[in-house]
mmCIF file of C-alpha atoms in Angstrom:
data_model
loop_
_atom_site.group_PDB
_atom_site.id
_atom_site.type_symbol
_atom_site.label_atom_id
_atom_site.label_comp_id
_atom_site.label_asym_id
_atom_site.label_seq_id
_atom_site.Cartn_x
_atom_site.Cartn_y
_atom_site.Cartn_z
ATOM 1 C CA MET A 1 213.447 34.624 130.515
ATOM 2 C CA SER A 2 216.346 36.542 132.001
ATOM 3 C CA ASP A 3 216.000 40.257 132.677
ATOM 4 C CA TYR A 4 219.311 40.934 130.944
ATOM 5 C CA VAL A 5 220.969 40.212 127.626
ATOM 6 C CA LEU A 6 224.405 38.827 126.841
ATOM 7 C CA SER A 7 226.117 40.273 123.795
ATOM 8 C CA ALA A 8 229.437 39.742 122.075
ATOM 9 C CA GLU A 9 231.281 40.273 118.808
ATOM 10 C CA SER A 10 231.836 38.064 115.791
ATOM 11 C CA THR A 11 235.468 37.612 116.831
ATOM 12 C CA ALA A 12 234.286 35.090 119.427
ATOM 13 C CA ASP A 13 234.558 32.658 116.480
ATOM 14 C CA TYR A 14 231.700 30.391 117.543
ATOM 15 C CA PRO A 15 229.166 29.396 114.858
ATOM 16 C CA ARG A 16 226.042 31.451 114.207
ATOM 17 C CA SER A 17 223.907 28.586 115.547
ATOM 18 C CA PHE A 18 225.516 28.957 118.989
ATOM 19 C CA PHE A 19 224.515 32.611 119.305
ATOM 20 C CA GLU A 20 220.983 31.848 118.119
ATOM 21 C CA GLU A 21 220.447 28.814 120.341
ATOM 22 C CA ARG A 22 221.950 30.438 123.447
ATOM 23 C CA HIS A 23 220.177 33.774 122.869
ATOM 24 C CA ILE A 24 223.355 35.850 122.691
ATOM 25 C CA ALA A 25 223.266 39.050 120.655
ATOM 26 C CA TRP A 26 226.311 39.764 118.501
ATOM 27 C CA VAL A 27 227.726 42.434 116.244
ATOM 28 C CA PRO A 28 230.129 41.873 113.331
ATOM 29 C CA PHE A 29 233.619 43.164 112.812
ATOM 30 C CA HIS A 30 234.524 43.881 109.186
ATOM 31 C CA TYR A 31 237.180 42.798 106.724
ATOM 32 C CA ASN A 32 238.325 43.914 103.291
ATOM 33 C CA LEU A 33 239.253 41.241 100.768
ATOM 34 C CA ASP A 34 240.352 41.940 97.198
ATOM 35 C CA GLY A 35 239.180 45.531 97.512
ATOM 36 C CA VAL A 36 235.677 44.642 98.735
ATOM 37 C CA SER A 37 234.428 45.283 102.279
ATOM 38 C CA TYR A 38 232.483 42.543 104.080
ATOM 39 C CA ALA A 39 230.861 42.013 107.447
ATOM 40 C CA ASP A 40 232.346 39.166 109.474
ATOM 41 C CA ASP A 41 229.089 37.235 109.283
ATOM 42 C CA LEU A 42 230.323 33.975 110.823
ATOM 43 C CA TYR A 43 230.977 32.317 107.470
ATOM 44 C CA THR A 44 227.510 32.882 106.062
ATOM 45 C CA SER A 45 228.728 34.525 102.833
ATOM 46 C CA ILE A 46 232.025 32.648 102.398
ATOM 47 C CA THR A 47 233.308 29.263 103.521
ATOM 48 C CA PRO A 48 236.412 28.927 105.689
ATOM 49 C CA GLU A 49 238.081 26.908 102.932
ATOM 50 C CA ALA A 50 237.456 29.583 100.303
ATOM 51 C CA PHE A 51 238.638 32.355 102.627
ATOM 52 C CA PHE A 52 241.932 30.713 103.538
ATOM 53 C CA ASP A 53 242.505 29.535 99.971
ATOM 54 C CA LYS A 54 242.424 33.197 98.931
ATOM 55 C CA ILE A 55 245.064 34.004 101.541
ATOM 56 C CA LYS A 56 247.218 31.101 100.364
ATOM 57 C CA ALA A 57 246.923 32.490 96.842
ATOM 58 C CA GLY A 58 248.316 35.819 98.005
ATOM 59 C CA ALA A 59 245.312 37.857 99.176
ATOM 60 C CA GLN A 60 246.067 40.184 102.092
ATOM 61 C CA PRO A 61 242.794 40.979 103.868
ATOM 62 C CA THR A 62 242.580 43.901 106.254
ATOM 63 C CA THR A 63 240.167 44.281 109.167
ATOM 64 C CA SER A 64 238.237 46.994 110.984
ATOM 65 C CA GLN A 65 236.524 46.990 114.344
ATOM 66 C CA VAL A 66 232.940 47.634 115.343
ATOM 67 C CA GLY A 67 231.872 51.278 115.255
ATOM 68 C CA VAL A 68 230.203 53.110 118.138
ATOM 69 C CA GLY A 69 226.963 53.404 116.198
ATOM 70 C CA GLU A 70 226.880 49.664 115.568
ATOM 71 C CA TYR A 71 226.975 48.955 119.300
ATOM 72 C CA VAL A 72 224.148 51.429 119.841
ATOM 73 C CA GLU A 73 222.119 49.721 117.117
ATOM 74 C CA LEU A 74 222.731 46.334 118.748
ATOM 75 C CA TRP A 75 221.829 47.307 122.303
ATOM 76 C CA GLU A 76 219.099 49.905 122.006
ATOM 77 C CA PRO A 77 216.198 47.526 121.249
ATOM 78 C CA TYR A 78 216.949 45.575 124.440
ATOM 79 C CA LEU A 79 217.239 48.713 126.550
ATOM 80 C CA LYS A 80 213.886 49.887 125.207
ATOM 81 C CA GLU A 81 212.422 46.576 126.373
ATOM 82 C CA GLY A 82 213.688 47.315 129.878
ATOM 83 C CA LYS A 83 216.591 44.855 129.804
ATOM 84 C CA ASP A 84 220.181 45.460 130.901
ATOM 85 C CA VAL A 85 223.091 44.301 128.717
ATOM 86 C CA LEU A 86 226.312 42.502 129.589
ATOM 87 C CA HIS A 87 228.652 42.898 126.620
ATOM 88 C CA LEU A 88 232.091 41.342 126.218
ATOM 89 C CA THR A 89 234.537 42.751 123.679
ATOM 90 C CA LEU A 90 237.504 41.312 121.848
ATOM 91 C CA SER A 91 240.681 41.743 123.901
ATOM 92 C CA SER A 92 241.898 45.326 124.197
ATOM 93 C CA GLY A 93 245.385 43.903 123.730
ATOM 94 C CA ILE A 94 244.682 43.364 120.045
ATOM 95 C CA SER A 95 241.778 45.692 119.238
ATOM 96 C CA GLY A 96 240.284 49.072 120.098
ATOM 97 C CA SER A 97 236.768 47.638 120.241
ATOM 98 C CA TYR A 98 236.630 47.893 124.039
ATOM 99 C CA ASN A 99 237.075 51.682 123.904
ATOM 100 C CA SER A 100 234.387 52.025 121.220
ATOM 101 C CA ALA A 101 231.983 49.874 123.224
ATOM 102 C CA CYS A 102 232.598 51.999 126.337
ATOM 103 C CA ILE A 103 231.790 55.178 124.384
ATOM 104 C CA ALA A 104 228.575 53.602 123.119
ATOM 105 C CA ALA A 105 227.664 52.479 126.650
ATOM 106 C CA GLU A 106 228.045 56.051 127.912
ATOM 107 C CA GLN A 107 225.692 57.246 125.186
ATOM 108 C CA MET A 108 223.159 54.625 126.194
ATOM 109 C CA LYS A 109 223.502 55.603 129.842
ATOM 110 C CA ALA A 110 222.478 59.144 128.958
ATOM 111 C CA ALA A 111 219.568 57.981 126.810
ATOM 112 C CA TYR A 112 218.368 55.219 129.176
ATOM 113 C CA PRO A 113 219.366 56.254 132.719
ATOM 114 C CA ASP A 114 217.366 53.435 134.313
ATOM 115 C CA ARG A 115 219.205 50.753 132.354
ATOM 116 C CA VAL A 116 222.802 49.465 132.511
ATOM 117 C CA VAL A 117 225.190 48.378 129.788
ATOM 118 C CA CYS A 118 228.113 46.603 131.444
ATOM 119 C CA VAL A 119 231.082 46.403 129.071
ATOM 120 C CA VAL A 120 233.793 43.874 129.935
ATOM 121 C CA ASP A 121 237.135 43.603 128.168
ATOM 122 C CA SER A 122 237.300 39.840 127.659
ATOM 123 C CA LEU A 123 241.115 39.831 127.315
ATOM 124 C CA ALA A 124 240.312 36.916 125.006
ATOM 125 C CA ALA A 125 240.122 36.154 121.298
ATOM 126 C CA SER A 126 238.687 33.644 118.857
ATOM 127 C CA ALA A 127 237.027 30.610 120.457
ATOM 128 C CA GLY A 128 238.564 31.566 123.809
ATOM 129 C CA PHE A 129 236.272 34.586 123.699
ATOM 130 C CA GLY A 130 233.491 32.237 122.625
ATOM 131 C CA LEU A 131 234.153 29.823 125.472
ATOM 132 C CA LEU A 132 233.880 32.677 127.966
ATOM 133 C CA MET A 133 230.494 33.547 126.459
ATOM 134 C CA GLU A 134 229.440 29.899 126.745
ATOM 135 C CA TYR A 135 230.239 29.892 130.461
ATOM 136 C CA LEU A 136 228.284 33.128 130.924
ATOM 137 C CA ALA A 137 225.292 31.717 129.048
ATOM 138 C CA ASP A 138 225.317 28.695 131.367
ATOM 139 C CA LEU A 139 225.412 30.965 134.409
ATOM 140 C CA ARG A 140 222.631 33.200 133.082
ATOM 141 C CA ASP A 141 220.454 30.208 132.248
ATOM 142 C CA GLY A 142 221.160 28.818 135.714
ATOM 143 C CA GLY A 143 219.631 31.928 137.255
ATOM 144 C CA MET A 144 222.689 34.106 137.982
ATOM 145 C CA SER A 145 221.767 37.768 138.374
ATOM 146 C CA PHE A 146 222.989 40.530 136.080
ATOM 147 C CA ALA A 147 225.261 42.045 138.729
ATOM 148 C CA ASP A 148 226.752 38.674 139.631
ATOM 149 C CA ALA A 149 227.316 37.800 135.966
ATOM 150 C CA CYS A 150 229.165 41.071 135.402
ATOM 151 C CA ALA A 151 231.309 40.390 138.470
ATOM 152 C CA TRP A 152 231.962 36.783 137.407
ATOM 153 C CA ALA A 153 233.155 37.880 133.960
ATOM 154 C CA GLU A 154 235.630 40.342 135.462
ATOM 155 C CA ALA A 155 236.828 37.878 138.097
ATOM 156 C CA HIS A 156 237.339 34.884 135.815
ATOM 157 C CA LYS A 157 238.322 36.257 132.399
ATOM 158 C CA ARG A 158 242.057 35.816 133.104
ATOM 159 C CA ASN A 159 241.439 32.161 133.969
ATOM 160 C CA LEU A 160 240.557 31.497 130.330
ATOM 161 C CA ASN A 161 243.827 30.116 128.967
ATOM 162 C CA HIS A 162 244.827 30.467 125.290
ATOM 163 C CA TRP A 163 247.633 28.367 123.806
ATOM 164 C CA PHE A 164 248.243 28.061 120.092
ATOM 165 C CA PHE A 165 250.789 27.338 117.412
ATOM 166 C CA VAL A 166 251.305 28.619 113.886
ATOM 167 C CA SER A 167 252.589 26.176 111.290
ATOM 168 C CA ASP A 168 252.404 28.481 108.241
ATOM 169 C CA LEU A 169 254.327 31.744 108.690
ATOM 170 C CA ASP A 170 253.703 33.164 105.208
ATOM 171 C CA CYS A 171 250.727 35.256 106.325
ATOM 172 C CA LEU A 172 252.649 36.596 109.324
ATOM 173 C CA LYS A 173 255.485 37.478 106.968
ATOM 174 C CA ARG A 174 253.197 39.315 104.527
ATOM 175 C CA GLY A 175 251.631 41.206 107.415
ATOM 176 C CA GLY A 176 255.031 42.306 108.694
ATOM 177 C CA ARG A 177 254.749 40.364 111.956
ATOM 178 C CA VAL A 178 257.865 38.340 111.172
ATOM 179 C CA SER A 179 260.683 39.155 108.767
ATOM 180 C CA ALA A 180 261.009 37.369 105.444
ATOM 181 C CA THR A 181 264.314 35.898 106.622
ATOM 182 C CA SER A 182 262.813 34.596 109.865
ATOM 183 C CA ALA A 183 259.866 33.081 108.023
ATOM 184 C CA LEU A 184 262.121 31.415 105.475
ATOM 185 C CA LEU A 185 264.332 29.983 108.205
ATOM 186 C CA ALA A 186 261.390 28.835 110.292
ATOM 187 C CA ASN A 187 259.758 27.115 107.339
ATOM 188 C CA ALA A 188 263.027 25.425 106.379
ATOM 189 C CA LEU A 189 263.511 24.136 109.926
ATOM 190 C CA LYS A 190 259.817 23.287 110.330
ATOM 191 C CA ILE A 191 259.569 25.595 113.336
ATOM 192 C CA CYS A 192 256.108 26.190 114.792
ATOM 193 C CA PRO A 193 255.997 29.156 117.172
ATOM 194 C CA VAL A 194 253.912 28.485 120.287
ATOM 195 C CA LEU A 195 252.156 31.563 121.672
ATOM 196 C CA ASN A 196 249.626 32.450 124.309
ATOM 197 C CA VAL A 197 247.544 35.422 125.396
ATOM 198 C CA ASP A 198 248.946 37.179 128.461
ATOM 199 C CA HIS A 199 247.228 38.976 131.353
ATOM 200 C CA GLU A 200 246.871 42.134 129.248
ATOM 201 C CA GLY A 201 245.227 40.237 126.433
ATOM 202 C CA LYS A 202 248.239 40.492 124.140
ATOM 203 C CA LEU A 203 249.663 37.742 121.943
ATOM 204 C CA ILE A 204 253.026 36.663 123.322
ATOM 205 C CA PRO A 205 255.485 34.240 121.639
ATOM 206 C CA ARG A 206 256.565 31.657 124.202
ATOM 207 C CA GLN A 207 258.505 28.926 122.426
ATOM 208 C CA LYS A 208 259.856 27.806 119.069
ATOM 209 C CA ILE A 209 258.996 24.153 118.537
ATOM 210 C CA ARG A 210 260.355 22.066 115.683
ATOM 211 C CA THR A 211 257.691 20.119 113.766
ATOM 212 C CA VAL A 212 253.927 20.222 114.012
ATOM 213 C CA LYS A 213 253.861 16.911 115.877
ATOM 214 C CA LYS A 214 255.919 18.365 118.728
ATOM 215 C CA ALA A 215 253.837 21.547 118.722
ATOM 216 C CA VAL A 216 250.696 19.431 119.119
ATOM 217 C CA ALA A 217 252.265 17.650 122.092
ATOM 218 C CA GLU A 218 253.313 20.995 123.592
ATOM 219 C CA LEU A 219 249.751 22.320 123.572
ATOM 220 C CA VAL A 220 248.605 19.204 125.418
ATOM 221 C CA ARG A 221 251.469 19.641 127.899
ATOM 222 C CA MET A 222 250.499 23.272 128.493
ATOM 223 C CA MET A 223 246.999 22.158 129.368
ATOM 224 C CA GLU A 224 248.380 19.568 131.783
ATOM 225 C CA GLU A 225 250.460 22.298 133.417
ATOM 226 C CA HIS A 226 247.872 25.077 133.541
ATOM 227 C CA ALA A 227 244.364 23.533 133.576
ATOM 228 C CA GLU A 228 242.374 23.896 136.778
ATOM 229 C CA GLY A 229 243.063 20.696 138.712
ATOM 230 C CA GLY A 230 245.640 19.399 136.245
ATOM 231 C CA ARG A 231 244.625 16.095 134.687
ATOM 232 C CA SER A 232 241.545 16.111 136.928
ATOM 233 C CA TYR A 233 240.217 19.117 135.000
ATOM 234 C CA ALA A 234 236.445 18.790 134.729
ATOM 235 C CA GLY A 235 235.679 22.034 132.916
ATOM 236 C CA LYS A 236 235.073 22.839 129.279
ATOM 237 C CA CYS A 237 237.633 22.870 126.488
ATOM 238 C CA CYS A 238 237.516 23.827 122.827
ATOM 239 C CA LEU A 239 239.805 24.564 119.897
ATOM 240 C CA SER A 240 239.790 26.762 116.833
ATOM 241 C CA GLN A 241 241.768 26.167 113.658
ATOM 242 C CA SER A 242 242.442 27.726 110.283
ATOM 243 C CA ASN A 243 242.447 25.197 107.452
ATOM 244 C CA CYS A 244 244.369 22.559 109.436
ATOM 245 C CA ARG A 245 241.697 20.421 111.025
ATOM 246 C CA ALA A 246 243.868 17.289 111.104
ATOM 247 C CA GLU A 247 246.349 19.039 113.409
ATOM 248 C CA ALA A 248 243.494 20.260 115.628
ATOM 249 C CA GLU A 249 242.112 16.722 115.819
ATOM 250 C CA ALA A 250 245.552 15.505 116.899
ATOM 251 C CA VAL A 251 245.438 17.975 119.815
ATOM 252 C CA VAL A 252 241.939 16.755 120.733
ATOM 253 C CA ALA A 253 243.146 13.137 120.739
ATOM 254 C CA GLY A 254 246.011 14.024 123.074
ATOM 255 C CA ILE A 255 243.705 15.906 125.436
ATOM 256 C CA GLU A 256 241.078 13.174 125.547
ATOM 257 C CA GLU A 257 243.778 10.693 126.521
ATOM 258 C CA LYS A 258 245.110 12.884 129.342
ATOM 259 C CA PHE A 259 241.866 14.408 130.676
ATOM 260 C CA PRO A 260 239.167 11.770 131.260
ATOM 261 C CA GLN A 261 236.894 14.072 133.299
ATOM 262 C CA LEU A 262 236.331 16.822 130.732
ATOM 263 C CA LYS A 263 232.882 18.404 130.695
ATOM 264 C CA GLY A 264 231.298 17.602 127.359
ATOM 265 C CA LYS A 265 232.789 16.916 123.959
ATOM 266 C CA ILE A 266 235.747 19.002 122.768
ATOM 267 C CA ALA A 267 234.499 21.200 119.929
ATOM 268 C CA ILE A 268 236.690 22.341 117.051
ATOM 269 C CA TYR A 269 235.654 25.680 115.536
ATOM 270 C CA ASN A 270 236.886 27.617 112.530
ATOM 271 C CA ILE A 271 239.016 30.683 113.166
ATOM 272 C CA GLY A 272 236.920 33.517 111.774
ATOM 273 C CA THR A 273 237.644 35.880 108.935
ATOM 274 C CA VAL A 274 238.868 38.729 111.155
ATOM 275 C CA ILE A 275 241.214 36.751 113.395
ATOM 276 C CA GLY A 276 242.129 34.590 110.397
ATOM 277 C CA SER A 277 243.146 37.666 108.405
ATOM 278 C CA HIS A 278 246.010 38.067 110.871
ATOM 279 C CA THR A 279 246.924 34.449 111.615
ATOM 280 C CA GLY A 280 246.477 33.035 108.129
ATOM 281 C CA PRO A 281 246.059 29.288 107.616
ATOM 282 C CA GLY A 282 247.890 26.706 109.718
ATOM 283 C CA THR A 283 246.950 27.925 113.205
ATOM 284 C CA VAL A 284 245.597 25.703 115.983
ATOM 285 C CA ALA A 285 244.409 27.307 119.215
ATOM 286 C CA LEU A 286 243.450 25.583 122.481
ATOM 287 C CA PHE A 287 241.240 27.108 125.188
ATOM 288 C CA PHE A 288 240.408 25.979 128.724
ATOM 289 C CA MET A 289 239.911 27.347 132.245
ATOM 290 C CA GLY A 290 242.973 27.235 134.436
ATOM 291 C CA ASP A 291 245.687 29.290 136.139
ATOM 292 C CA GLU A 292 245.069 33.012 136.265
ATOM 293 C CA ARG A 293 247.193 34.724 133.634
ATOM 294 C CA VAL A 294 249.661 36.940 135.515
ATOM 295 C CA ASP A 295 252.231 37.690 132.795
#
């Protein structure tokens, strides 16, 4: 067994089975739905379909990040065992979880001076965050040391590319992220905004594409343009989606046609309750290793 522990947050949007099988500790964010507070428990207490159906019906969930004490509760048993911890947080560009984790790490440093909690801002979200954890688990299981794993995470986190489109703007409109007029116009013209995550971990609109079909093709094109080695890309790739699996499968089909050397099968995951509270249904996100994000 390794002498260190990997840990993450529920906003990595990989299934619970992944964290259990790969021995990755995790801590939940929280969301409030219809006046009731829940832990983001990786769809244990609600199905993705039921969650997004509630949003379609008009529910407006709100979210809250992990508290300092929750990080302490997660890490302390491992530190007591004599293990160090490498923890990745949700991108600081969309959450304050990195700052809270750093505060908790300082508390643990005082309590366990012989142990180290290395906190890394993933600059990633959803299954992009999860894919970064998958790479780290592979490296850990391959014998990479704690110090080298911490360095690898910092050196490669901006190589994790995020490209996604939103086909249903109603949730963004209700959350105030787009105006009612813009949403109405976009829906009438069948416009699907294409966005990515920049070098600061922030969501940045890049293009306005008409029709879902063209948005699907644009995500495939972005991978051709930015994947490490272009069409010779031999790394991992995954997607996440919110109640629009058919569109995600269309992206997978396009990628499999263009990238014959992919490592493993392309997985499609559900966007979780916390990220999904902000995107709403109709979002497809694509993740792969490629060009370093510089803007």
